[in-house]
Amino acid sequence: MVGPPDEPRLLLSALPPDRAQRRLAVTVALSLVVALVAAAPFAARPTSGTESLLPAYSAAVLVNELITAALLIAMFSVQRSRGLLVLAVAYLFSGLMVVPWGLTFPGVFSATGLLDAGLQSTATLAAARRIGLPLLLLVYAVMKVQGVAAHNPSNPIRGTILATVATTLAVVCAFTLLAVWGNALLPRWMADTRNVSAAWHYVPPLAIALCLVAAAVLLWTRRLSLLDHWLLIVLLSSVIEIVLLAYLSGGSRFSIGWWAGRAYGLAASSVVLLVLLSETVQLYARLARSLLAERRTREARLAILEALSASIAHEVNQPLGSMVTNADAALRWLDKPSPDLEEARLALRRITNDGHRAGKVIESVRTMFKKQRQERVALDLNRLIDHVLKRSMANAELEHVTVQTAYDPNLPSITGQPVQLQQVVANLITNALDAMRPSRDRACRLTVTTGPGGPGSVMVSIEDSGEGLSGDIKQRIFEPFFTTKPEGMGMGLLFCRAIVERHGGRLWVDDGATQGAIFRFTLPADDEATATIKSEEGS
Amino acid sequence: MTQEAESVAATVVVIDDDPSIRESLQSLLRSVGHKVRLFESTQHFLLGEATQAADCLVLDVRLPGQSGLEFQRELTKAGLVVPIVFITGHGDIPMSVAAMKAGAVEFLTKPFRDQDLLDAVQRGIALERGRRAALDELAELRQRFATLSPREREVMALVCAGQMNKQIAGALQLSEITVKVHRGKVMRKMQARTLPDLVRIADRLGVAAPKA
């Protein structure tokens, strides 16, 4: 079984929109339509001298779409959902195509356009862009329906991104070359530099159809994320743009309707960017809040631990101090020129009493923990681990870590204290994530495996792909107060081992096959565990 | 062993709420020849007459009711100066600094080395004895000063202010011979052998020359 047990509901591409966000999207959609109706009567009126605005327009679209693509790629590298990569390609392609389109536009940089463009070059590029974007959005929608979201973790993420960007760039270059040099082969889209011919009339309906199909597929998935909602707005905006450009403007360049269409194009290119940016800021604030909360709980836990250990230390130190002083006194009585045996005997008797007293302190601490032992229940370790993993998933995602699980479906149940065992698993997972933090550039992988662990016991392995443990650290890692973390107490693994051993199991660490470390623990499978508890309670 | 001979009859008071610690300290202190009085709290100590007899206090910082440090402050405020050796189960640095600043002899963390405690107690006793000796000496000097006549006191003050016999005679309107006689009596009654001796005594008694 590969992949996260459940998609984390933290990132934009997975987050369901709340009511306010949905209402905002509907409002934007309605105002787009209203603006279209308002612009319609003037659409066919031509303008003059507005060619000079086109470079500025192209630059704005280019920058918007490149930033959007970059943000989507960043999201892909975190979330590894192929759908996001397709979206990023859509924006990258659309943004890059604007460059040759603007350069070759007749009457903008030169009368016939730069790059030795012919009459049909610009229209060819426009057609490719016009059809390419909805086509890629359709691919995204289809992928979403099929649920093939996850990226294969064996492919290095950086390579995938580089290959995708390079391919997109190559395709754009190929289109440009075709448009510039293959002028003779191109369909006759344009009658002159301003007006389209009959051949063009196939392009807008095709583009509109693709937009509508993509929107329909998206709507059909029913599990629309926040991002999907805004993609619908983009599609609507694109449709309006085409309607204005192709029909209301009468197919004439630089008319009012044509420019209005361009405005919709700009809106379409900005919507996702704005949403991504605003959501990123909000997400960041939410993250900061949850981090603070986590730190507070951690501090509270530390404070309790500190108070507990201080009071135990005091209780034990008291008889200890008394014993040392009594022993010193006894030695002094014996070392006298005429040894005072009676005084020495009294001092020694007090030492005996103090020893018993210290023993009682330890005993009372033990009984405090023993009480919890009675709360043991039969447990399915797979479910317990899955539960803990789900809670740690958000962290893992943000740390760029791929989580792999291999649960043994025939795993026998065990008997134990659920909260304590959850703590063990959570602790080991946190350690694994921490261990991989320095090597974030590599593909980081956390592997959790359950299976049989020798006769009558089960084994859980938690493997990371971090730096691994040097011999010295490996020797000392279970010692109290030994830690490699700047804020660590050096108690986590000690507690883990204590809990596992109290359950009749073992906890140890092995080197990973190629890199990293594997923490393994065994627990007695059910029948045996109950027997152990009974024999312990009897003694 | 010389230490034991020195500390004969010194009384050490131990205040600790833990009976076991109390008894162990008693045994240790008695083994080197100290007299030991045990109290379980500062209140019990203040109720008894041991406040006067104590040469040194061994005090637990963490006591029920009043803490050792509060007790130390209270004693200082009441003008009861007894050297204190603090012992504690878990001493932190700020606590020990506070105690030492307030004049504690030593601040020991349990379990401590017996020699450290005995040395500290010994230092406390020496301090207390030195202080008592100084007090006794002062009382003796006061007694001697009381035997001087008013005229002799005037002469003593002027002599110690560094005036010559002639000047003193002028100031008190006496003959120089008479001043010399008074001066001889002062030296004898105050048991001062030299003029610097007398000046030192005057200094300790706080005798000052009347304003001319």
Short mmCIF file of N, CA and C in Angstrom, two decimals, chain A residues 22 167 213 215 245-246 260 287 292 325 333:
data_model
loop_
_atom_site.label_atom_id
_atom_site.label_comp_id
_atom_site.label_asym_id
_atom_site.label_seq_id
_atom_site.Cartn_x
_atom_site.Cartn_y
_atom_site.Cartn_z
N ARG A 22 -17.09 30.31 -1.28
CA ARG A 22 -17.98 29.88 -2.36
C ARG A 22 -18.81 31.07 -2.85
N THR A 167 10.26 20.39 -21.17
CA THR A 167 9.37 19.93 -22.23
C THR A 167 8.43 21.05 -22.66
N VAL A 213 -16.42 21.47 -21.51
CA VAL A 213 -16.23 20.07 -21.11
C VAL A 213 -15.38 20.00 -19.83
N ALA A 215 -15.06 22.25 -17.53
CA ALA A 215 -15.88 22.70 -16.41
C ALA A 215 -16.85 21.61 -15.98
N LEU A 245 -13.94 38.07 -28.28
CA LEU A 245 -12.94 38.18 -29.33
C LEU A 245 -13.49 37.74 -30.68
N ALA A 246 -14.17 36.59 -30.62
CA ALA A 246 -14.51 35.95 -31.89
C ALA A 246 -15.84 36.44 -32.45
N ALA A 260 -11.97 44.25 -24.66
CA ALA A 260 -12.70 43.73 -23.49
C ALA A 260 -12.37 42.26 -23.30
N LEU A 287 -0.68 28.03 10.16
CA LEU A 287 0.45 27.17 10.52
C LEU A 287 1.18 27.72 11.73
N LEU A 292 2.54 27.36 17.39
CA LEU A 292 2.58 27.97 18.72
C LEU A 292 1.85 27.09 19.72
N THR A 325 25.36 11.03 55.72
CA THR A 325 25.80 11.67 56.97
C THR A 325 25.93 10.64 58.10
N TRP A 333 32.87 7.77 64.66
CA TRP A 333 32.79 7.13 65.98
C TRP A 333 33.76 5.95 66.05
#
